[in-house]
Amino acid sequence: MSQENCIFCKIAAGEIPSKKVHEDDEFVAFHDINPAAPVHVLVIPRKHIETLSSCTEADAPLLGRMLSLTARLAGELGVAYTGGDTGFRTVINTGPGGGQEVYHIHAHILAGERPWRRMG
Ligand code: 5GP
Ligand code: ZN
């Protein structure tokens, strides 16, 4: 899908409404419209990158910051791993074989009481 028709580019630009939990110069995070778990947040770069398979070594700093942001947001959402039964899942679906539906790279943060809906 091209950048012009990309739902997540439109969400990042504020052209499509979303329940945002974080916004900065480089990333936006918002609640998934169809949550598979009690906490289900998507973290996206503002830059339109289609998939993890489109990434090169040049994207490594962005990917590193994206992953560290997911950890920080998990803390702010109250689902960080702090011992015992706590913690969250981070998922990046890649291509049809990985169950990707939106072709703008995103990390899912999933957490909370089971059961969770199966993804993909
Ligand atoms: P994927 O399967 O590509 O890894 O995940 C795409 C996710 O985006 C799905 O969990 C889906 O529910 C979510 N999603 C799709 N369209 C929208 C939307 O317009 N708004 C929000 N907030 N989430 C969306
Ligand atoms: Zn996009």
XYZ file of N, CA and C and ligand atoms in Angstrom:
385
model
N 0.851 -1.210 0.000
C 0.000 0.000 0.000
C 0.880 1.250 0.000
N 0.504 2.229 -0.772
C 1.326 3.441 -0.856
C 1.112 4.306 0.379
N 2.052 5.192 0.597
C 2.017 6.100 1.737
C 0.749 6.961 1.726
N 0.308 7.363 0.539
C -0.850 8.262 0.418
C -2.121 7.632 0.964
N -2.232 6.303 0.820
C -3.457 5.627 1.261
C -3.281 4.906 2.588
N -2.194 5.214 3.290
C -1.866 4.430 4.487
C -2.647 4.931 5.713
N -3.409 4.013 6.325
C -4.214 4.368 7.508
C -3.331 4.895 8.629
N -2.179 4.259 8.841
C -1.352 4.647 9.983
C -0.633 5.973 9.733
N -0.288 6.290 8.478
C 0.222 7.634 8.180
C -0.855 8.672 8.502
N -2.110 8.332 8.187
C -3.213 9.267 8.453
C -3.447 9.411 9.958
N -3.318 8.321 10.701
C -3.442 8.398 12.167
C -2.310 9.259 12.728
N -1.080 9.037 12.236
C 0.076 9.817 12.722
C -0.124 11.304 12.439
N -0.732 11.608 11.285
C -0.957 13.011 10.908
C -2.200 13.602 11.579
N -2.960 12.765 12.303
C -4.178 13.244 12.959
C -5.352 13.364 12.003
N -5.213 12.799 10.790
C -6.301 12.885 9.800
C -7.374 11.830 10.050
N -6.996 10.749 10.757
C -7.954 9.737 11.204
C -7.843 9.726 12.721
N -8.979 9.803 13.439
C -8.906 9.854 14.896
C -8.414 8.540 15.507
N -7.746 8.650 16.634
C -7.309 7.462 17.373
C -7.176 7.864 18.832
N -7.145 6.848 19.699
C -6.945 7.095 21.136
C -5.451 7.025 21.402
N -4.798 8.179 21.287
C -3.328 8.213 21.408
C -2.887 8.094 22.863
N -1.806 7.363 23.061
C -1.211 7.283 24.395
C 0.155 7.965 24.411
N 0.691 8.256 23.217
C 2.002 8.898 23.138
C 2.174 9.514 21.754
N 2.885 10.625 21.712
C 3.180 11.288 20.443
C 4.476 12.068 20.624
N 5.430 11.880 19.732
C 6.617 12.746 19.722
C 7.005 12.999 18.263
N 8.186 13.555 18.049
C 8.603 13.906 16.684
C 8.736 12.693 15.781
N 9.051 11.546 16.399
C 9.395 10.368 15.600
C 8.356 9.242 15.652
N 7.598 9.155 16.762
C 6.685 8.022 16.971
C 5.322 8.474 17.469
N 4.325 7.606 17.205
C 2.983 7.789 17.754
C 2.554 6.430 18.288
N 1.850 6.420 19.413
C 1.294 5.175 19.959
C -0.172 5.407 20.280
N -0.998 4.403 19.970
C -2.453 4.556 20.138
C -3.082 3.190 20.393
N -4.263 3.208 20.997
C -4.975 1.966 21.290
C -5.461 1.310 19.997
N -5.303 -0.008 19.919
C -5.807 -0.769 18.773
C -7.335 -0.665 18.738
N -7.885 -0.480 17.537
C -9.340 -0.309 17.386
C -10.098 -1.602 17.698
N -9.418 -2.725 17.572
C -10.053 -4.033 17.789
C -9.154 -4.858 18.716
N -9.141 -4.478 20.004
C -8.137 -5.051 20.913
C -8.240 -6.558 21.076
N -7.076 -7.206 21.044
C -6.993 -8.654 21.232
C -6.693 -9.008 22.684
N -6.462 -8.002 23.511
C -6.130 -8.201 24.926
C -6.606 -6.957 25.689
N -6.721 -7.054 27.017
C -7.194 -5.884 27.792
C -6.362 -4.621 27.531
N -5.054 -4.776 27.385
C -4.203 -3.661 26.947
C -3.684 -4.028 25.560
N -3.982 -3.202 24.565
C -3.508 -3.463 23.198
C -3.221 -2.120 22.539
N -1.946 -1.803 22.500
C -1.492 -0.507 21.987
C -0.549 -0.758 20.817
N -0.596 0.112 19.818
C 0.275 0.021 18.650
C 1.259 1.184 18.677
N 2.522 0.877 18.421
C 3.568 1.900 18.374
C 4.062 1.980 16.936
N 3.994 3.168 16.347
C 4.399 3.330 14.938
C 5.402 4.480 14.801
N 6.327 4.348 13.840
C 7.140 5.513 13.495
C 6.317 6.426 12.589
N 6.576 7.708 12.617
C 5.908 8.615 11.671
C 6.362 8.308 10.245
N 7.614 7.850 10.122
C 8.153 7.481 8.815
C 7.416 6.253 8.280
N 6.994 6.316 7.019
C 6.287 5.178 6.422
C 7.283 4.111 5.991
N 7.387 3.066 6.818
C 8.191 1.884 6.489
C 7.177 0.751 6.395
N 7.162 0.015 5.286
C 6.077 -0.956 5.094
C 6.135 -2.132 6.070
N 7.305 -2.749 6.170
C 7.400 -3.966 6.995
C 8.775 -4.043 7.643
N 8.925 -4.961 8.577
C 10.245 -5.206 9.171
C 11.204 -5.709 8.095
N 10.653 -6.405 7.099
C 11.508 -6.900 6.011
C 11.987 -5.782 5.086
N 11.326 -4.604 5.127
C 11.814 -3.469 4.321
C 12.958 -2.744 5.015
N 13.205 -3.073 6.276
C 14.222 -2.338 7.045
C 15.624 -2.755 6.643
N 16.514 -1.786 6.730
C 17.935 -2.050 6.480
C 18.703 -1.637 7.730
N 20.007 -1.816 7.674
C 20.880 -1.416 8.784
C 20.671 0.069 9.129
N 20.335 0.864 8.104
C 20.130 2.303 8.333
C 18.939 2.569 9.259
N 18.019 1.609 9.323
C 16.841 1.769 10.185
C 17.090 1.276 11.613
N 18.275 0.728 11.867
C 18.550 0.150 13.190
C 18.361 1.154 14.335
N 18.838 2.397 14.210
C 18.618 3.332 15.323
C 17.122 3.592 15.570
N 16.347 3.750 14.483
C 14.895 3.960 14.630
C 14.252 2.740 15.307
N 14.629 1.541 14.851
C 14.041 0.324 15.430
C 14.417 0.196 16.902
N 15.638 0.573 17.232
C 16.069 0.527 18.632
C 15.258 1.485 19.485
N 15.057 2.699 18.963
C 14.271 3.680 19.729
C 12.812 3.224 19.833
N 12.305 2.577 18.777
C 10.915 2.089 18.796
C 10.742 1.010 19.874
N 11.717 0.120 19.958
C 11.622 -0.952 20.959
C 11.779 -0.393 22.368
N 12.675 0.563 22.531
C 12.811 1.099 23.882
C 11.593 1.942 24.250
N 10.954 2.571 23.246
C 9.700 3.291 23.535
C 8.593 2.308 23.947
N 8.532 1.147 23.307
C 7.487 0.178 23.708
C 7.667 -0.196 25.175
N 8.907 -0.375 25.599
C 9.156 -0.727 27.006
C 8.737 0.418 27.928
N 9.068 1.637 27.519
C 8.696 2.792 28.343
C 7.170 2.929 28.432
N 6.492 2.755 27.288
C 5.030 2.886 27.282
C 4.377 1.769 28.080
N 4.948 0.557 28.011
C 4.410 -0.537 28.833
C 4.450 -0.128 30.303
N 5.527 0.522 30.707
C 5.614 1.028 32.086
C 4.521 2.044 32.371
N 4.329 2.980 31.437
C 3.310 4.026 31.642
C 1.897 3.443 31.629
N 1.722 2.341 30.903
C 0.406 1.677 30.852
C 0.203 0.754 32.051
N 1.239 0.619 32.855
C 1.133 -0.189 34.080
C 1.294 -1.675 33.860
N 1.961 -2.064 32.746
C 2.064 -3.491 32.443
C 3.523 -3.958 32.295
N 4.472 -3.150 32.742
C 5.886 -3.558 32.665
C 6.108 -4.824 33.489
N 7.187 -5.506 33.185
C 7.568 -6.658 34.014
C 8.271 -6.138 35.258
N 7.608 -6.358 36.375
C 8.144 -5.898 37.666
C 8.216 -7.059 38.649
N 8.248 -8.272 38.089
C 8.305 -9.469 38.944
C 6.966 -10.184 38.996
N 6.969 -11.354 39.583
C 5.723 -12.136 39.707
C 5.124 -12.447 38.353
N 3.802 -12.276 38.240
C 3.068 -12.621 37.015
C 2.969 -11.453 36.027
N 3.688 -10.378 36.260
C 3.527 -9.180 35.431
C 4.242 -9.334 34.090
N 3.992 -8.395 33.192
C 4.697 -8.374 31.909
C 3.758 -8.160 30.745
N 4.356 -8.083 29.571
C 3.599 -7.789 28.347
C 4.254 -8.499 27.179
N 3.525 -8.551 26.068
C 4.045 -9.161 24.839
C 4.237 -8.062 23.788
N 5.346 -8.140 23.069
C 5.606 -7.222 21.953
C 5.613 -8.052 20.679
N 4.805 -7.623 19.679
C 4.669 -8.394 18.436
C 4.839 -7.462 17.237
N 5.614 -7.911 16.253
C 5.683 -7.205 14.960
C 5.356 -8.235 13.875
N 4.145 -8.180 13.355
C 3.732 -9.089 12.281
C 4.327 -8.587 10.971
N 4.870 -9.503 10.174
C 5.581 -9.107 8.952
C 5.096 -9.900 7.746
N 4.392 -9.192 6.838
C 3.899 -9.821 5.611
C 2.705 -10.720 5.880
N 2.051 -11.162 4.804
C 0.887 -12.051 4.947
C 1.217 -13.303 5.746
N 2.427 -13.815 5.560
C 2.833 -15.012 6.296
C 2.929 -14.783 7.791
N 3.134 -13.514 8.174
C 3.212 -13.153 9.594
C 1.919 -12.571 10.125
N 0.885 -12.519 9.269
C -0.416 -12.003 9.715
C -0.514 -10.486 9.692
N 0.369 -9.813 8.943
C 0.314 -8.344 8.887
C -0.876 -7.889 8.041
N -1.644 -6.935 8.599
C -2.802 -6.402 7.889
C -2.579 -4.959 7.443
N -1.830 -4.208 8.219
C -1.570 -2.806 7.877
C -0.090 -2.670 7.533
N 0.175 -2.199 6.300
C 1.556 -2.169 5.796
C 2.264 -0.848 6.103
N 2.302 -0.549 7.391
C 3.113 0.535 7.973
C 3.613 -0.079 9.273
N 4.918 -0.236 9.381
C 5.481 -1.024 10.488
C 4.931 -0.569 11.846
N 4.613 -1.537 12.683
C 4.088 -1.227 14.019
C 4.415 -2.349 14.973
N 4.636 -1.973 16.219
C 4.828 -2.952 17.291
C 3.551 -2.983 18.127
N 3.024 -4.192 18.332
C 1.876 -4.358 19.222
C 2.403 -4.501 20.650
N 1.742 -3.851 21.591
C 1.961 -4.112 23.020
C 0.676 -4.756 23.522
N 0.799 -5.983 24.017
C -0.371 -6.733 24.503
C -0.139 -7.122 25.953
N -1.173 -6.951 26.760
C -1.032 -7.323 28.168
C -2.411 -7.434 28.812
N -2.408 -8.027 29.982
C -3.639 -8.110 30.780
C -4.118 -9.530 30.935
N -5.254 -9.622 31.611
C -5.851 -10.918 31.930
C -6.149 -11.729 30.684
N -5.881 -13.056 30.764
C -6.322 -13.952 29.699
C -7.802 -14.222 29.895
N -8.496 -14.675 28.813
C -7.945 -15.036 27.503
C -7.707 -13.821 26.615
N -6.784 -13.959 25.674
C -6.573 -12.977 24.619
C -7.105 -13.569 23.335
N -7.608 -12.708 22.462
C -8.041 -13.181 21.140
C -6.802 -13.544 20.324
N -6.911 -14.590 19.549
C -5.813 -15.013 18.702
C -5.617 -13.971 17.587
N -4.380 -13.604 17.300
C -4.083 -12.667 16.219
C -3.580 -13.447 15.015
N -4.118 -13.131 13.825
C -3.621 -13.751 12.593
C -3.983 -15.204 12.508
P -1.301 -6.198 11.949
O -2.199 -7.377 11.704
O -1.005 -5.445 10.677
O -0.064 -6.540 12.732
O -2.085 -5.243 12.929
C -2.874 -4.193 12.496
C -3.697 -3.752 13.691
O -4.188 -2.466 13.411
C -4.880 -4.648 14.004
O -4.761 -5.151 15.332
C -6.087 -3.732 13.826
O -7.104 -3.964 14.783
C -5.480 -2.343 13.967
N -6.150 -1.317 13.194
C -6.512 -1.388 11.882
N -7.097 -0.241 11.498
C -7.074 0.583 12.590
C -7.538 1.922 12.805
O -8.069 2.603 11.916
N -7.362 2.433 14.051
C -6.750 1.724 15.057
N -6.640 2.333 16.245
N -6.318 0.453 14.881
C -6.467 -0.100 13.667
Zn 2.198 4.745 6.474
